[in-house]
Amino acid sequence: MKLHTRIRSFLGFALVALGLFSTGCPAETMTKIIKADHSIANALDKTEKATWDFYQTGVLDREDYLFVNTALTDINDLSRDFHSKARTYETFDVSAKADLLKLSSDIHSTIATRINDGSLRIKDLEARRRWRAVADNIYASWSLVVEIISNAKPTAPAPAEKGVIQ
Amino acid sequence: MADVVEVKRLVEKSGLTPEELTTLITLVLTHGLAFVLEEVAGREMDKDALANRAEELFAGTADRLAARRAQVEAE
């Protein structure tokens, strides 16, 4: 295994471990989700800039650039919608957990596919490696969001659903 | 070996240990300096400021993607 692959694996593991370690603190769950959202937004910002650099330097041709642009637009829209929705929850109760877990799990699996499809359009292997190094931060941060939501205990069960999540 | 002297001066000026410096270099090489600096800045913000900053980044990325797509399609 190459050094950069091992480093990326370690960082991915560290992000997930951080998410697992930070569970069980309902009052801080929404703050942790917002922090992970910021990392997703940061990674998307840098991935878009790297993609444009590749187009301008000829690493990506017109057709492949437009393909990757569409993938990033979809990922950005999904992530932004999730962020807007997450901000509307004042507390992390049973209802919030159910809603956010379903939404984040759906987006997480979609994003894995879109990043993979996008990277395959970058034919130069070294350029693809550099693009994946940035774009994988999007996936790792989304993994963290799902882990945080999956493992966090809701602040108070809703009466109609009492005992469902516990 | 003037470069080595300069590196030594910068390491001493930073106050970082060799292990800390290695961690920093690894993060920068793996994720890029701009990504790491934004993450560091984010850790110093409160929840609302961080949420606003995330929205700002999402909006900026959306605007650039749309503008660049239009530019490429027009070429």
CSV table of C-alpha atoms in Angstrom, one decimal:
chain,number,residue,atom,x,y,z
A,1,MET,CA,0.0,0.0,0.0
A,2,LYS,CA,1.4,3.4,-1.0
A,3,LEU,CA,2.2,6.0,1.6
A,4,HIS,CA,-0.5,8.5,0.5
A,5,THR,CA,-3.1,5.7,0.5
A,6,ARG,CA,-2.2,4.7,4.0
A,7,ILE,CA,-2.3,8.3,5.2
A,8,ARG,CA,-5.7,8.8,3.6
A,9,SER,CA,-7.0,5.5,5.2
A,10,PHE,CA,-5.6,6.7,8.6
A,11,LEU,CA,-7.3,10.1,8.3
A,12,GLY,CA,-10.6,8.5,7.2
A,13,PHE,CA,-10.4,6.1,10.2
A,14,ALA,CA,-9.6,9.1,12.5
A,15,LEU,CA,-12.6,11.0,11.3
A,16,VAL,CA,-14.9,8.0,11.9
A,17,ALA,CA,-13.3,7.3,15.3
A,18,LEU,CA,-13.9,10.9,16.2
A,19,GLY,CA,-17.5,10.5,15.4
A,20,LEU,CA,-17.8,7.3,17.4
A,21,PHE,CA,-16.0,8.9,20.3
A,22,SER,CA,-18.2,11.9,20.3
A,23,THR,CA,-21.5,10.0,20.6
A,24,GLY,CA,-23.7,10.0,23.6
A,25,CYS,CA,-23.7,13.8,24.0
A,26,PRO,CA,-27.1,14.8,22.7
A,27,ALA,CA,-26.7,18.4,23.5
A,28,GLU,CA,-23.8,18.7,21.2
A,29,THR,CA,-25.0,16.5,18.4
A,30,MET,CA,-26.3,19.3,16.3
A,31,THR,CA,-23.1,21.3,16.7
A,32,LYS,CA,-21.1,18.2,15.6
A,33,ILE,CA,-23.3,17.8,12.5
A,34,ILE,CA,-22.8,21.5,11.7
A,35,LYS,CA,-19.0,21.1,12.1
A,36,ALA,CA,-19.1,18.1,9.7
A,37,ASP,CA,-21.2,20.1,7.3
A,38,HIS,CA,-18.6,22.8,7.3
A,39,SER,CA,-15.9,20.2,6.4
A,40,ILE,CA,-18.2,19.0,3.5
A,41,ALA,CA,-18.6,22.6,2.2
A,42,ASN,CA,-14.8,23.2,2.5
A,43,ALA,CA,-14.0,20.0,0.6
A,44,LEU,CA,-16.5,20.8,-2.1
A,45,ASP,CA,-15.1,24.3,-2.5
A,46,LYS,CA,-11.5,22.9,-2.9
A,47,THR,CA,-12.6,20.1,-5.2
A,48,GLU,CA,-14.4,22.5,-7.5
A,49,LYS,CA,-11.3,24.7,-7.7
A,50,ALA,CA,-9.1,21.7,-8.4
A,51,THR,CA,-11.5,20.5,-11.2
A,52,TRP,CA,-11.4,23.9,-12.8
A,53,ASP,CA,-7.6,24.0,-12.7
A,54,PHE,CA,-7.6,20.6,-14.5
A,55,TYR,CA,-9.8,22.0,-17.2
A,56,GLN,CA,-7.8,25.1,-17.7
A,57,THR,CA,-4.5,23.1,-17.9
A,58,GLY,CA,-5.9,20.5,-20.3
A,59,VAL,CA,-6.0,17.6,-17.9
A,60,LEU,CA,-9.8,17.4,-18.4
A,61,ASP,CA,-11.3,17.9,-21.9
A,62,ARG,CA,-14.6,19.8,-22.4
A,63,GLU,CA,-16.9,16.7,-22.2
A,64,ASP,CA,-15.2,15.3,-19.1
A,65,TYR,CA,-15.2,18.7,-17.4
A,66,LEU,CA,-18.9,19.0,-17.9
A,67,PHE,CA,-19.5,15.5,-16.6
A,68,VAL,CA,-17.5,16.2,-13.4
A,69,ASN,CA,-19.2,19.7,-13.1
A,70,THR,CA,-22.6,18.0,-13.1
A,71,ALA,CA,-21.5,15.5,-10.5
A,72,LEU,CA,-20.2,18.2,-8.2
A,73,THR,CA,-23.3,20.3,-8.7
A,74,ASP,CA,-25.5,17.4,-7.6
A,75,ILE,CA,-23.3,16.7,-4.6
A,76,ASN,CA,-23.2,20.4,-3.6
A,77,ASP,CA,-27.0,20.7,-4.0
A,78,LEU,CA,-27.7,17.6,-1.9
A,79,SER,CA,-25.2,18.7,0.8
A,80,ARG,CA,-26.5,22.2,0.9
A,81,ASP,CA,-30.1,21.0,1.2
A,82,PHE,CA,-29.1,18.8,4.1
A,83,HIS,CA,-27.3,21.6,5.8
A,84,SER,CA,-30.3,23.9,5.5
A,85,LYS,CA,-32.6,21.2,6.9
A,86,ALA,CA,-30.2,20.3,9.8
A,87,ARG,CA,-30.1,24.0,10.8
A,88,THR,CA,-33.8,24.0,11.4
A,89,TYR,CA,-33.6,21.5,14.2
A,90,GLU,CA,-33.2,23.2,17.6
A,91,THR,CA,-32.7,19.9,19.4
A,92,PHE,CA,-31.8,16.4,18.4
A,93,ASP,CA,-34.9,14.5,19.4
A,94,VAL,CA,-36.3,11.2,18.1
A,95,SER,CA,-38.0,12.8,15.2
A,96,ALA,CA,-34.9,14.8,14.2
A,97,LYS,CA,-32.8,11.7,14.4
A,98,ALA,CA,-35.1,9.6,12.2
A,99,ASP,CA,-35.4,12.4,9.6
A,100,LEU,CA,-31.7,13.3,9.5
A,101,LEU,CA,-30.5,9.6,9.5
A,102,LYS,CA,-32.6,8.7,6.5
A,103,LEU,CA,-31.7,11.8,4.6
A,104,SER,CA,-27.9,11.5,5.4
A,105,SER,CA,-27.8,7.8,4.6
A,106,ASP,CA,-29.4,8.3,1.2
A,107,ILE,CA,-27.1,11.2,0.3
A,108,HIS,CA,-24.0,9.3,1.6
A,109,SER,CA,-24.5,6.4,-0.8
A,110,THR,CA,-25.3,8.7,-3.7
A,111,ILE,CA,-22.2,10.7,-3.2
A,112,ALA,CA,-19.9,7.7,-3.2
A,113,THR,CA,-21.1,6.8,-6.6
A,114,ARG,CA,-20.9,10.3,-8.0
A,115,ILE,CA,-17.3,10.8,-6.7
A,116,ASN,CA,-16.2,7.5,-8.2
A,117,ASP,CA,-17.8,8.3,-11.5
A,118,GLY,CA,-16.3,11.7,-11.6
A,119,SER,CA,-12.8,10.5,-10.8
A,120,LEU,CA,-12.9,8.0,-13.6
A,121,ARG,CA,-13.2,10.9,-16.1
A,122,ILE,CA,-9.8,12.1,-15.1
A,123,LYS,CA,-7.6,9.9,-17.3
A,124,ASP,CA,-4.2,11.1,-16.1
A,125,LEU,CA,-3.5,8.9,-13.1
A,126,GLU,CA,-1.5,11.4,-11.0
A,127,ALA,CA,-4.2,14.1,-11.6
A,128,ARG,CA,-6.8,11.5,-10.6
A,129,ARG,CA,-4.9,10.7,-7.4
A,130,ARG,CA,-4.7,14.4,-6.5
A,131,TRP,CA,-8.4,15.0,-7.3
A,132,ARG,CA,-9.4,12.0,-5.2
A,133,ALA,CA,-7.3,13.2,-2.3
A,134,VAL,CA,-9.4,16.4,-2.2
A,135,ALA,CA,-12.8,14.8,-3.2
A,136,ASP,CA,-12.4,12.0,-0.7
A,137,ASN,CA,-12.7,14.6,2.1
A,138,ILE,CA,-16.3,15.1,1.0
A,139,TYR,CA,-17.0,11.4,1.4
A,140,ALA,CA,-15.1,11.1,4.7
A,141,SER,CA,-17.0,14.1,6.2
A,142,TRP,CA,-20.3,12.6,5.0
A,143,SER,CA,-19.3,9.3,6.7
A,144,LEU,CA,-18.8,11.3,9.9
A,145,VAL,CA,-22.3,12.9,9.6
A,146,VAL,CA,-23.9,9.4,9.3
A,147,GLU,CA,-21.8,8.1,12.2
A,148,ILE,CA,-22.7,11.0,14.5
A,149,ILE,CA,-26.4,10.7,13.8
A,150,SER,CA,-26.4,6.9,14.0
A,151,ASN,CA,-24.7,6.7,17.4
A,152,ALA,CA,-26.2,9.8,19.1
A,153,LYS,CA,-29.0,9.3,21.6
A,154,PRO,CA,-32.0,11.6,21.1
A,155,THR,CA,-32.5,14.3,23.7
A,156,ALA,CA,-36.1,13.2,24.5
A,157,PRO,CA,-38.3,10.5,22.9
A,158,ALA,CA,-41.4,11.8,21.2
A,159,PRO,CA,-44.5,10.3,23.1
A,160,ALA,CA,-45.9,8.5,20.1
A,161,GLU,CA,-42.6,6.9,19.3
A,162,LYS,CA,-41.4,6.2,22.8
A,163,GLY,CA,-39.0,3.3,22.9
A,164,VAL,CA,-38.6,3.0,19.2
A,165,ILE,CA,-35.0,4.3,19.0
A,166,GLN,CA,-33.8,3.1,22.4
B,1,MET,CA,23.1,24.1,1.4
B,2,ALA,CA,21.4,27.5,2.1
B,3,ASP,CA,18.0,25.8,1.9
B,4,VAL,CA,18.7,23.6,4.8
B,5,VAL,CA,19.8,26.6,6.9
B,6,GLU,CA,16.5,28.3,6.0
B,7,VAL,CA,14.5,25.2,6.9
B,8,LYS,CA,16.3,25.0,10.3
B,9,ARG,CA,15.6,28.7,10.9
B,10,LEU,CA,11.9,28.3,10.1
B,11,VAL,CA,11.5,25.1,12.2
B,12,GLU,CA,13.1,26.9,15.2
B,13,LYS,CA,10.9,30.0,14.7
B,14,SER,CA,7.7,27.9,14.5
B,15,GLY,CA,8.4,26.2,17.8
B,16,LEU,CA,7.0,23.0,16.4
B,17,THR,CA,8.5,19.6,17.4
B,18,PRO,CA,9.7,17.4,14.5
B,19,GLU,CA,6.6,15.1,15.1
B,20,GLU,CA,4.2,18.1,15.0
B,21,LEU,CA,5.9,19.4,11.9
B,22,THR,CA,5.7,16.0,10.2
B,23,THR,CA,1.9,15.9,11.0
B,24,LEU,CA,1.5,19.4,9.6
B,25,ILE,CA,3.4,18.6,6.4
B,26,THR,CA,1.5,15.3,6.0
B,27,LEU,CA,-1.9,17.0,6.3
B,28,VAL,CA,-0.9,19.7,3.9
B,29,LEU,CA,0.4,17.3,1.3
B,30,THR,CA,-2.6,15.0,1.6
B,31,HIS,CA,-5.4,17.6,1.8
B,32,GLY,CA,-3.9,20.8,0.5
B,33,LEU,CA,-3.0,23.9,2.5
B,34,ALA,CA,-6.2,25.8,1.7
B,35,PHE,CA,-8.4,22.9,3.0
B,36,VAL,CA,-6.4,22.6,6.2
B,37,LEU,CA,-6.4,26.4,6.9
B,38,GLU,CA,-10.2,26.5,6.4
B,39,GLU,CA,-10.6,23.6,8.8
B,40,VAL,CA,-8.4,25.3,11.4
B,41,ALA,CA,-10.4,28.6,11.0
B,42,GLY,CA,-13.7,26.6,11.4
B,43,ARG,CA,-12.6,25.1,14.7
B,44,GLU,CA,-12.4,28.5,16.2
B,45,MET,CA,-16.0,29.5,15.2
B,46,ASP,CA,-19.1,29.0,17.3
B,47,LYS,CA,-22.0,26.9,15.9
B,48,ASP,CA,-23.9,29.8,14.2
B,49,ALA,CA,-20.8,31.3,12.7
B,50,LEU,CA,-19.7,27.9,11.4
B,51,ALA,CA,-23.2,27.2,10.0
B,52,ASN,CA,-23.1,30.5,8.2
B,53,ARG,CA,-19.6,29.9,6.9
B,54,ALA,CA,-20.7,26.5,5.6
B,55,GLU,CA,-23.6,28.1,3.7
B,56,GLU,CA,-21.3,30.7,2.3
B,57,LEU,CA,-19.0,28.0,1.0
B,58,PHE,CA,-21.9,26.0,-0.5
B,59,ALA,CA,-23.3,29.1,-2.2
B,60,GLY,CA,-19.9,30.1,-3.6
B,61,THR,CA,-19.3,26.6,-5.0
B,62,ALA,CA,-22.8,26.6,-6.6
B,63,ASP,CA,-22.2,30.0,-8.2
B,64,ARG,CA,-18.8,29.0,-9.6
B,65,LEU,CA,-20.1,25.7,-10.9
B,66,ALA,CA,-22.9,27.4,-12.7
B,67,ALA,CA,-20.8,30.2,-14.1
B,68,ARG,CA,-18.0,27.9,-15.3
B,69,ARG,CA,-20.5,25.4,-16.9
B,70,ALA,CA,-22.0,28.3,-18.8
B,71,GLN,CA,-18.5,29.5,-19.9
B,72,VAL,CA,-17.5,26.0,-21.1
B,73,GLU,CA,-20.7,25.4,-22.9
B,74,ALA,CA,-20.4,28.7,-24.7
B,75,GLU,CA,-16.9,27.9,-26.0
